[in-house]
Amino acid sequence: MPNDAPPPIHSAKDALDALAGILGGALPGSVASADDPAAALLSDPDVASAVTGRLRGSGSGAGNDTLCRWLYDAFRSNVAELQLAVLRFVPTLAGVYLCRAVSRKPLAGFEAVLLALYAHAAAQRGAGEAETVSLPNLANPSPYHDAKVPPKGKPVDLDVAVLSQPLEPHGTVRATRRARIVGAVLQLYHGKLAHMPLSSKMDFCEFCVAWAGTNSKLDGADKQRLPPAPDGGAEKWRRVPLPWELFQPVLQIVAHCLLGPTGSDELKAQAARAAECLYWRATETVDARAVLATRSLVRLSQMVEEPIPEPSFSGAIENMAELEAMRANILNNTK
Amino acid sequence: MAAAEWDSRSEASPTGDWPPAAAASPVKGKAAALQESDAGASASGSSEAKVDDGNIQEAESSLREGLSLNYEEARALLGRLEYQRGNVEAALRVFDGIDLQAAIQRFQPSLSEKPLSKRSNKLRSDSSNSGSQHAASLVLEAIYLKSMSLQKLGKAMEAAKQCKSVLDAVESIFQCGIPGVMVEPKLQETVSKSVELLPELWKQAGAYQEALASYRRALLSQWNLDDECCTRIQKRFAVFLLYGGVEVTPPSLASQTEGSFVPRNNVEEAILLLMILLKKWFLGKTHWDPSVMEHLTFALSLCGQTSILAKHLEEVLPGIYPRTERWYSLALCYFAASHNEAALNLLRKSLNKNESPNDIMALLLAAKICGSNYLLSSEGVEYAKRAVKDSESSDGHLKSVALHVLGSCLSKKSKVASSDHQRSLLQTEALKSLNEAISLDRQNPELIFDMGIEYAEQRNMHAALKCAKEFIDATGGSVSKGWRLLSLVLSAQQRYSEAEVVTDAALDETAKWEQGPLLRIRAKLKVAQSLPMEAVEAYRTLLALVQAQRKAYGSAKNGTEDDEDKVSEFEVWQGLANLYSSLSYWRDAEICLQKAKALKTYSATTLHAEGNIHEVHEKIQDALAAYFNALSMEVEHVPSKVSIGALLSKQGPKFLPVARCFLSDALRLQPTNRMAWFYLGEVHKQDGRLADAADCFQAASMLEDSDPVESFRSP
C-alpha cells in the first residue's frame, strides 16, 4: 500500500467520492452524484463495469493499485453497506487473482484486500472455531416431525461434520494457503449472496468455467446453446488448482446461482455450464465427494421445477348472462 | 376504481370470449328483496350490490343456508370469474373493492363462538358455522385470487401482502388452528394454496427473511395441509435453505420437547427436511421425487458425510434406480468415506459381464480404488484397460483420465512384480500410459506430478526434475507435494544446496503449522551434507513445532485432520537418534531412542536403530536379536533385512547363504536399496563369484548417485 494514503473512508459518500477520483472519466457523472451512494456502489451497472474492468485490466492488483487500496479502505470502514459493496467484487477479485497467482505475479494489492476479507471472516467465525454441521437423525423428534421414541429415552447421538476448518490468522498469503484464504473469502461472499446483484454472480460463474479448465469437454451442442463466455480479449483466464477447501465454497455459490431464488434464466444457464465444467474437473481425478456433489448439481439443473399450483375452479358457472348483469350492477355502483 | 377504466379495459379485451350479455335479469325484484336481509352487512352500505341470485352454485348455496350474498361476496364471485377467464387485470379491479378486514370481523364471532355453543346448540351452531364458513371461503378465495393476479402482473410484493392477509385472517378466525373435520373443502383449499403460495411470493419479491418466516409458519402452524402440499412446501423450503444465500436464524426453541433436534443453521435444517421427505416417501405418503435425493446428495457431500448418504441411498426401494446406477452411487459414497473395500465390492458386482461391464465411470472408479493398494493393482490394471478401450468408443473425454489411472495401477503393480523383467516391463508401460495421458490433456498438473514420481522412482532424475518444476509452475507453488518432490529429486542428484534453497522457498510458502514435512527434509539434507550441528538445529526446530502441535491439538487425535501431512514426534526422536549414532554419540543416541520408544513401544525402526548401536558395540547377538525383533514387528522391514544380511555376511562362510537370502529378499522389496546391493556384492565376492559381485557393486554405486533423502512417495 502506498504511503501517500488517501483520505479515510467513513461513509458511502466518501467511498463514492474516492472511487470517482480513482476511476476518473470511467465513472459517469450521474453516478458520482447519486442520491444513494451505497446502493450505487452495490448495484449500479456503470460502477460495476468500471470497477470490474479495472480489476481485470492488465497490471491490476499490484501493491500500488489504487483501486485495491480503495476496496481495502472501503471494507475496513466497517460500514456494513460498504462491506457489501466490496463483497460484490469478490468474484472478479478472486477470479483474476487466482488466475494470475498461478503465474506468480506480484499481487500485493489483491492480497491485501483478500486478507482483510479473510480476517473479517475469521473474526466472524471466532478463533479456532470450525464450522460444523450436526447431522439430524430422524430417531430424534424435531420441529418438523415427531419421532416414535419414548420421550424419556435418550436422544440418539448425532454425527457432526466439519464444513470448514478453523480459520487461523494469516498476515500474508503463502502459496500453499492461497486456496484456503480465497475459499474463506468465497464463503463470506456466499453468506451475503442474497444481497449481491446478478452481474456479480454472472462474473463468478464465468470465472468458475475458467478455473475448472474443462470447457472443451462440454458437448458441442451445449456450447452453441449457451451464451459464449465473454472474452475481453485482453487476458485468458486459466485453470487453477481447486483443492476441496476452494472447490466446496465454489460449488455452494454455483448451486445458489443454479437453484437459488434469483429468477434469472441467463444466470441459471451460466451456472449450469459452470456446474458441468466442475463435474468434469471432479472426474479428472475421480474425486468421489466432488463427483457426487457436482453430478447432483448437473442433474438438478436438468430437472424441471415444480410450478406453484394454480387455483382450481370446481363447478362451472352456468348462467353467464345473469353474472353479466351482476357485473354491470356492481360496476355501476362503484361509479 | 373508475368505471371508465374498466370499460376501456373490457373493450380492449377480445370480446369473443364473452357470452352475449343481452339477456336481462329476470329476477330483479328478488334481488332487491334480498337486499334488506343483508342490511348492515356491508361496509359500504350505499353501494350495496343489487345481486342476481341466478343459478350460480355458490350464491345459491349461500342463500339456502340463510345468508344472502353481500357486496364483498358478489365481488368475490365476479372477480373469480374474471380470473378464471384469464382477465387478470379485470379481476384485480373487481377484487380491489373488497374490504377484507370488515369481512373478517363479520366472520369471526360466529366461528370463534363455535367451541362454546357446540354442545348446547349443535345444530344451529353447525349450520351457522358452515354458512359463515362459506362466506368466509368466498372472500378469502377472492383475496387469494387477488394475490395470484398481482403475482401474474409481476407485483410480487403486493401479492405477498395480500396472500399474507389471507393467512392472518384465517389465523384470527380459527384461533386454535384449523380443525381437520369441520372445514369446508373449498375453504381448506384456499388456505392450503395460500400457505403454499406465500413464501414463493416473498421470494419473488426478494424479501427473503419474510420468505423464511412464512415457510416456517407454513410448516409449524396448524393448517391441516394434506401430505402432498406439505411435501411440496418442505421441499421448496429445503431448497431455499440450501441455495437461498440467506443467513438464517434457527427456529425458536419454544415448544420443543427435550432431546429433540433443533437445527442450528441452514444446512442442518435443509438436511433435516430432506430426510423427512425421504422418510415420507418410504412410508408411502408421497410420490417419489428424484430431486430430493439429489439435493440431499449435494448437501451431504458438501459436508463430507457420504457414509450417511450411503445409508439413505440403500434405503431407496428397488425400482427407482437401475441397480448398477445405485451401486455406482453407493461406491462413490463409500470411496469418499474411505470404505474402499465396500466400494470395490459394489463395483465388482456392477462391472460383472451380466450387468454393465462397460460403464466407464464405474471402471474408472474401480481402477482408482485398486490403484491405492498393491494387492489390487492387477485388478486395477484390468479395469483401467477396459476404461481406456471404452473411452475410445465413446466421446473420448475420459481417455486421458483412464490412461492416468492405468499408469498409476501399472506403477503400483510394478512394485510387487515377481521378477526384474516383469517389473521393468510394467514400469515402461506405466510411463507410456502417463505420457499418452499427458499428450491428451496438457492441463492437468496431477498427471505431471504422477509422471514426475514415476520418473523419480525409476531413477530418471533429469525427467523427474522437469516434471517437478512443471508441476510447481502449473500450480503456482500452491501444492506442497510439488515442492517436496522437487527438493527430493535435487537431493537424489546430490544437489543438496539447491535442494535446500527449494526447501527454504517452500517453507516461505507454507504456514508455520504445516512446515513439519519440509523441516524434516531440511534436517535430512543437513545430515546428507554431513553438517551435523546444523542438522541437530534443524531437528530441534522441527521438534519444537511438533511438540507445539501436540499441545495445541491435545492428545485426542480426531483423525479428521490430514494426519499424513504431520510429522510425528516419534519420527523426530528417531531421526535424531540416527544422527547421533552416525556421529558415534552413543549416549545421546540412546536417550533419543528411549524418547522414541516412550512414544511408540513396538516399532521396527527403533528396534533396528537399537540393533545398530549393539552392532557398533560388537554385541553381535544382541544386535541380531534386535533386528529379528524388528522383523517380527514388521515382516517387510527392509533396513532390518539388510542389516541382518550385512551382519551375517561378516560372520564367516557358513552364514553366507543365509545372508544372501536376506539381502535378495530386501532387494525384492526395494530394488533401489543401495546398501543391499553393496552387501550382496560382498557376499558374492566372499563366495568367489566375482562377476556377480562386480555387478552388485556397480548397481550400488549407480544408486548412490540417485538416492533421495527420503522416499519420493509420501510416507
PDB file of N, CA, C and O in Angstrom, chain A residues 85-128:
ATOM      1  N   ALA A  85     -20.753  -3.707  -0.674  1.00  0.00           N
ATOM      2  CA  ALA A  85     -20.317  -3.217  -1.982  1.00  0.00           C
ATOM      3  C   ALA A  85     -18.954  -3.796  -2.352  1.00  0.00           C
ATOM      4  O   ALA A  85     -18.694  -4.075  -3.527  1.00  0.00           O
ATOM      5  N   VAL A  86     -18.107  -3.996  -1.363  1.00  0.00           N
ATOM      6  CA  VAL A  86     -16.800  -4.601  -1.652  1.00  0.00           C
ATOM      7  C   VAL A  86     -16.972  -6.084  -1.982  1.00  0.00           C
ATOM      8  O   VAL A  86     -16.405  -6.598  -2.942  1.00  0.00           O
ATOM      9  N   LEU A  87     -17.810  -6.758  -1.197  1.00  0.00           N
ATOM     10  CA  LEU A  87     -18.037  -8.184  -1.447  1.00  0.00           C
ATOM     11  C   LEU A  87     -18.573  -8.426  -2.854  1.00  0.00           C
ATOM     12  O   LEU A  87     -18.313  -9.456  -3.464  1.00  0.00           O
ATOM     13  N   ARG A  88     -19.314  -7.466  -3.345  1.00  0.00           N
ATOM     14  CA  ARG A  88     -19.881  -7.569  -4.677  1.00  0.00           C
ATOM     15  C   ARG A  88     -18.795  -7.844  -5.732  1.00  0.00           C
ATOM     16  O   ARG A  88     -19.044  -8.434  -6.766  1.00  0.00           O
ATOM     17  N   PHE A  89     -17.579  -7.355  -5.430  1.00  0.00           N
ATOM     18  CA  PHE A  89     -16.492  -7.519  -6.402  1.00  0.00           C
ATOM     19  C   PHE A  89     -15.622  -8.736  -6.121  1.00  0.00           C
ATOM     20  O   PHE A  89     -14.622  -8.956  -6.797  1.00  0.00           O
ATOM     21  N   VAL A  90     -16.003  -9.519  -5.122  1.00  0.00           N
ATOM     22  CA  VAL A  90     -15.212 -10.706  -4.790  1.00  0.00           C
ATOM     23  C   VAL A  90     -15.044 -11.669  -5.978  1.00  0.00           C
ATOM     24  O   VAL A  90     -13.938 -12.162  -6.208  1.00  0.00           O
ATOM     25  N   PRO A  91     -16.097 -11.937  -6.761  1.00  0.00           N
ATOM     26  CA  PRO A  91     -15.887 -12.855  -7.889  1.00  0.00           C
ATOM     27  C   PRO A  91     -14.765 -12.405  -8.821  1.00  0.00           C
ATOM     28  O   PRO A  91     -13.883 -13.196  -9.172  1.00  0.00           O
ATOM     29  N   THR A  92     -14.787 -11.137  -9.183  1.00  0.00           N
ATOM     30  CA  THR A  92     -13.750 -10.648 -10.092  1.00  0.00           C
ATOM     31  C   THR A  92     -12.390 -10.642  -9.417  1.00  0.00           C
ATOM     32  O   THR A  92     -11.379 -11.066  -9.991  1.00  0.00           O
ATOM     33  N   LEU A  93     -12.404 -10.186  -8.182  1.00  0.00           N
ATOM     34  CA  LEU A  93     -11.157 -10.108  -7.420  1.00  0.00           C
ATOM     35  C   LEU A  93     -10.515 -11.491  -7.310  1.00  0.00           C
ATOM     36  O   LEU A  93      -9.354 -11.697  -7.684  1.00  0.00           O
ATOM     37  N   ALA A  94     -11.321 -12.446  -6.799  1.00  0.00           N
ATOM     38  CA  ALA A  94     -10.795 -13.799  -6.623  1.00  0.00           C
ATOM     39  C   ALA A  94     -10.477 -14.425  -7.971  1.00  0.00           C
ATOM     40  O   ALA A  94      -9.474 -15.134  -8.121  1.00  0.00           O
ATOM     41  N   GLY A  95     -11.325 -14.142  -8.944  1.00  0.00           N
ATOM     42  CA  GLY A  95     -11.143 -14.739 -10.264  1.00  0.00           C
ATOM     43  C   GLY A  95      -9.831 -14.321 -10.886  1.00  0.00           C
ATOM     44  O   GLY A  95      -9.015 -15.161 -11.282  1.00  0.00           O
ATOM     45  N   VAL A  96      -9.603 -13.016 -10.946  1.00  0.00           N
ATOM     46  CA  VAL A  96      -8.374 -12.518 -11.554  1.00  0.00           C
ATOM     47  C   VAL A  96      -7.173 -12.946 -10.716  1.00  0.00           C
ATOM     48  O   VAL A  96      -6.153 -13.383 -11.234  1.00  0.00           O
ATOM     49  N   TYR A  97      -7.355 -12.851  -9.399  1.00  0.00           N
ATOM     50  CA  TYR A  97      -6.234 -13.159  -8.515  1.00  0.00           C
ATOM     51  C   TYR A  97      -5.762 -14.591  -8.689  1.00  0.00           C
ATOM     52  O   TYR A  97      -4.573 -14.858  -8.903  1.00  0.00           O
ATOM     53  N   LEU A  98      -6.692 -15.531  -8.593  1.00  0.00           N
ATOM     54  CA  LEU A  98      -6.280 -16.941  -8.664  1.00  0.00           C
ATOM     55  C   LEU A  98      -5.626 -17.261  -9.997  1.00  0.00           C
ATOM     56  O   LEU A  98      -4.628 -17.977 -10.070  1.00  0.00           O
ATOM     57  N   CYS A  99      -6.183 -16.696 -11.068  1.00  0.00           N
ATOM     58  CA  CYS A  99      -5.619 -16.986 -12.385  1.00  0.00           C
ATOM     59  C   CYS A  99      -4.194 -16.441 -12.497  1.00  0.00           C
ATOM     60  O   CYS A  99      -3.303 -17.089 -13.033  1.00  0.00           O
ATOM     61  N   ARG A 100      -4.001 -15.229 -11.964  1.00  0.00           N
ATOM     62  CA  ARG A 100      -2.670 -14.628 -12.103  1.00  0.00           C
ATOM     63  C   ARG A 100      -1.688 -15.192 -11.095  1.00  0.00           C
ATOM     64  O   ARG A 100      -0.481 -15.244 -11.362  1.00  0.00           O
ATOM     65  N   ALA A 101      -2.211 -15.590  -9.927  1.00  0.00           N
ATOM     66  CA  ALA A 101      -1.303 -16.049  -8.871  1.00  0.00           C
ATOM     67  C   ALA A 101      -0.553 -17.291  -9.328  1.00  0.00           C
ATOM     68  O   ALA A 101       0.569 -17.536  -8.902  1.00  0.00           O
ATOM     69  N   VAL A 102      -1.191 -18.078 -10.196  1.00  0.00           N
ATOM     70  CA  VAL A 102      -0.528 -19.275 -10.682  1.00  0.00           C
ATOM     71  C   VAL A 102       0.755 -18.901 -11.418  1.00  0.00           C
ATOM     72  O   VAL A 102       1.773 -19.577 -11.318  1.00  0.00           O
ATOM     73  N   SER A 103       0.697 -17.782 -12.119  1.00  0.00           N
ATOM     74  CA  SER A 103       1.906 -17.349 -12.831  1.00  0.00           C
ATOM     75  C   SER A 103       2.847 -16.586 -11.907  1.00  0.00           C
ATOM     76  O   SER A 103       3.852 -16.048 -12.363  1.00  0.00           O
ATOM     77  N   ARG A 104       2.519 -16.561 -10.649  1.00  0.00           N
ATOM     78  CA  ARG A 104       3.345 -15.927  -9.614  1.00  0.00           C
ATOM     79  C   ARG A 104       3.773 -14.513  -9.962  1.00  0.00           C
ATOM     80  O   ARG A 104       4.948 -14.154  -9.959  1.00  0.00           O
ATOM     81  N   LYS A 105       2.742 -13.707 -10.295  1.00  0.00           N
ATOM     82  CA  LYS A 105       2.999 -12.281 -10.474  1.00  0.00           C
ATOM     83  C   LYS A 105       2.815 -11.612  -9.125  1.00  0.00           C
ATOM     84  O   LYS A 105       2.065 -12.102  -8.284  1.00  0.00           O
ATOM     85  N   PRO A 106       3.487 -10.484  -8.908  1.00  0.00           N
ATOM     86  CA  PRO A 106       3.282  -9.798  -7.626  1.00  0.00           C
ATOM     87  C   PRO A 106       1.871  -9.210  -7.571  1.00  0.00           C
ATOM     88  O   PRO A 106       1.468  -8.461  -8.462  1.00  0.00           O
ATOM     89  N   LEU A 107       1.129  -9.580  -6.565  1.00  0.00           N
ATOM     90  CA  LEU A 107      -0.264  -9.166  -6.489  1.00  0.00           C
ATOM     91  C   LEU A 107      -0.600  -8.668  -5.085  1.00  0.00           C
ATOM     92  O   LEU A 107      -1.627  -9.003  -4.512  1.00  0.00           O
ATOM     93  N   ALA A 108       0.302  -7.851  -4.549  1.00  0.00           N
ATOM     94  CA  ALA A 108       0.134  -7.419  -3.164  1.00  0.00           C
ATOM     95  C   ALA A 108      -1.178  -6.672  -2.954  1.00  0.00           C
ATOM     96  O   ALA A 108      -1.778  -6.757  -1.883  1.00  0.00           O
ATOM     97  N   GLY A 109      -1.622  -5.956  -3.969  1.00  0.00           N
ATOM     98  CA  GLY A 109      -2.873  -5.201  -3.831  1.00  0.00           C
ATOM     99  C   GLY A 109      -4.058  -6.122  -3.623  1.00  0.00           C
ATOM    100  O   GLY A 109      -4.843  -5.973  -2.683  1.00  0.00           O
ATOM    101  N   PHE A 110      -4.176  -7.110  -4.509  1.00  0.00           N
ATOM    102  CA  PHE A 110      -5.254  -8.090  -4.372  1.00  0.00           C
ATOM    103  C   PHE A 110      -5.160  -8.790  -3.023  1.00  0.00           C
ATOM    104  O   PHE A 110      -6.150  -9.004  -2.336  1.00  0.00           O
ATOM    105  N   GLU A 111      -3.930  -9.148  -2.680  1.00  0.00           N
ATOM    106  CA  GLU A 111      -3.761  -9.931  -1.462  1.00  0.00           C
ATOM    107  C   GLU A 111      -4.146  -9.135  -0.222  1.00  0.00           C
ATOM    108  O   GLU A 111      -4.724  -9.687   0.724  1.00  0.00           O
ATOM    109  N   ALA A 112      -3.854  -7.827  -0.246  1.00  0.00           N
ATOM    110  CA  ALA A 112      -4.230  -7.009   0.912  1.00  0.00           C
ATOM    111  C   ALA A 112      -5.745  -7.023   1.091  1.00  0.00           C
ATOM    112  O   ALA A 112      -6.261  -7.180   2.209  1.00  0.00           O
ATOM    113  N   VAL A 113      -6.472  -6.891  -0.020  1.00  0.00           N
ATOM    114  CA  VAL A 113      -7.933  -6.890   0.085  1.00  0.00           C
ATOM    115  C   VAL A 113      -8.423  -8.261   0.559  1.00  0.00           C
ATOM    116  O   VAL A 113      -9.246  -8.365   1.478  1.00  0.00           O
ATOM    117  N   LEU A 114      -7.889  -9.312  -0.045  1.00  0.00           N
ATOM    118  CA  LEU A 114      -8.339 -10.658   0.320  1.00  0.00           C
ATOM    119  C   LEU A 114      -8.039 -10.959   1.782  1.00  0.00           C
ATOM    120  O   LEU A 114      -8.857 -11.556   2.484  1.00  0.00           O
ATOM    121  N   LEU A 115      -6.870 -10.502   2.244  1.00  0.00           N
ATOM    122  CA  LEU A 115      -6.526 -10.758   3.645  1.00  0.00           C
ATOM    123  C   LEU A 115      -7.450  -9.990   4.590  1.00  0.00           C
ATOM    124  O   LEU A 115      -7.809 -10.497   5.655  1.00  0.00           O
ATOM    125  N   ALA A 116      -7.826  -8.782   4.184  1.00  0.00           N
ATOM    126  CA  ALA A 116      -8.763  -8.019   5.024  1.00  0.00           C
ATOM    127  C   ALA A 116     -10.098  -8.764   5.110  1.00  0.00           C
ATOM    128  O   ALA A 116     -10.694  -8.877   6.186  1.00  0.00           O
ATOM    129  N   LEU A 117     -10.546  -9.272   3.967  1.00  0.00           N
ATOM    130  CA  LEU A 117     -11.799 -10.021   3.948  1.00  0.00           C
ATOM    131  C   LEU A 117     -11.665 -11.299   4.768  1.00  0.00           C
ATOM    132  O   LEU A 117     -12.561 -11.679   5.528  1.00  0.00           O
ATOM    133  N   TYR A 118     -10.511 -11.946   4.624  1.00  0.00           N
ATOM    134  CA  TYR A 118     -10.283 -13.189   5.352  1.00  0.00           C
ATOM    135  C   TYR A 118     -10.287 -12.925   6.853  1.00  0.00           C
ATOM    136  O   TYR A 118     -10.896 -13.674   7.629  1.00  0.00           O
ATOM    137  N   ALA A 119      -9.611 -11.847   7.260  1.00  0.00           N
ATOM    138  CA  ALA A 119      -9.568 -11.526   8.690  1.00  0.00           C
ATOM    139  C   ALA A 119     -10.976 -11.293   9.214  1.00  0.00           C
ATOM    140  O   ALA A 119     -11.320 -11.713  10.326  1.00  0.00           O
ATOM    141  N   HIS A 120     -11.792 -10.650   8.394  1.00  0.00           N
ATOM    142  CA  HIS A 120     -13.178 -10.406   8.800  1.00  0.00           C
ATOM    143  C   HIS A 120     -13.917 -11.730   8.972  1.00  0.00           C
ATOM    144  O   HIS A 120     -14.623 -11.946   9.961  1.00  0.00           O
ATOM    145  N   ALA A 121     -13.714 -12.629   8.000  1.00  0.00           N
ATOM    146  CA  ALA A 121     -14.377 -13.934   8.071  1.00  0.00           C
ATOM    147  C   ALA A 121     -13.918 -14.694   9.310  1.00  0.00           C
ATOM    148  O   ALA A 121     -14.728 -15.312  10.010  1.00  0.00           O
ATOM    149  N   ALA A 122     -12.602 -14.608   9.583  1.00  0.00           N
ATOM    150  CA  ALA A 122     -12.073 -15.337  10.729  1.00  0.00           C
ATOM    151  C   ALA A 122     -12.634 -14.764  12.027  1.00  0.00           C
ATOM    152  O   ALA A 122     -12.990 -15.505  12.943  1.00  0.00           O
ATOM    153  N   ALA A 123     -12.731 -13.435  12.088  1.00  0.00           N
ATOM    154  CA  ALA A 123     -13.253 -12.813  13.302  1.00  0.00           C
ATOM    155  C   ALA A 123     -14.722 -13.173  13.491  1.00  0.00           C
ATOM    156  O   ALA A 123     -15.179 -13.437  14.603  1.00  0.00           O
ATOM    157  N   GLN A 124     -15.439 -13.203  12.382  1.00  0.00           N
ATOM    158  CA  GLN A 124     -16.857 -13.544  12.441  1.00  0.00           C
ATOM    159  C   GLN A 124     -17.052 -14.961  12.979  1.00  0.00           C
ATOM    160  O   GLN A 124     -17.951 -15.234  13.758  1.00  0.00           O
ATOM    161  N   ARG A 125     -16.183 -15.835  12.537  1.00  0.00           N
ATOM    162  CA  ARG A 125     -16.301 -17.237  12.919  1.00  0.00           C
ATOM    163  C   ARG A 125     -15.871 -17.461  14.358  1.00  0.00           C
ATOM    164  O   ARG A 125     -16.406 -18.305  15.056  1.00  0.00           O
ATOM    165  N   GLY A 126     -14.890 -16.674  14.832  1.00  0.00           N
ATOM    166  CA  GLY A 126     -14.356 -16.890  16.172  1.00  0.00           C
ATOM    167  C   GLY A 126     -13.086 -17.709  16.083  1.00  0.00           C
ATOM    168  O   GLY A 126     -12.989 -18.617  15.259  1.00  0.00           O
ATOM    169  N   ALA A 127     -12.117 -17.389  16.955  1.00  0.00           N
ATOM    170  CA  ALA A 127     -10.798 -18.015  16.854  1.00  0.00           C
ATOM    171  C   ALA A 127     -10.897 -19.516  17.064  1.00  0.00           C
ATOM    172  O   ALA A 127     -11.542 -19.986  18.008  1.00  0.00           O
ATOM    173  N   GLY A 128     -10.265 -20.245  16.163  1.00  0.00           N
ATOM    174  CA  GLY A 128     -10.176 -21.692  16.330  1.00  0.00           C
ATOM    175  C   GLY A 128     -11.482 -22.443  16.160  1.00  0.00           C
ATOM    176  O   GLY A 128     -11.555 -23.632  16.433  1.00  0.00           O
TER     177      GLY A 128
END
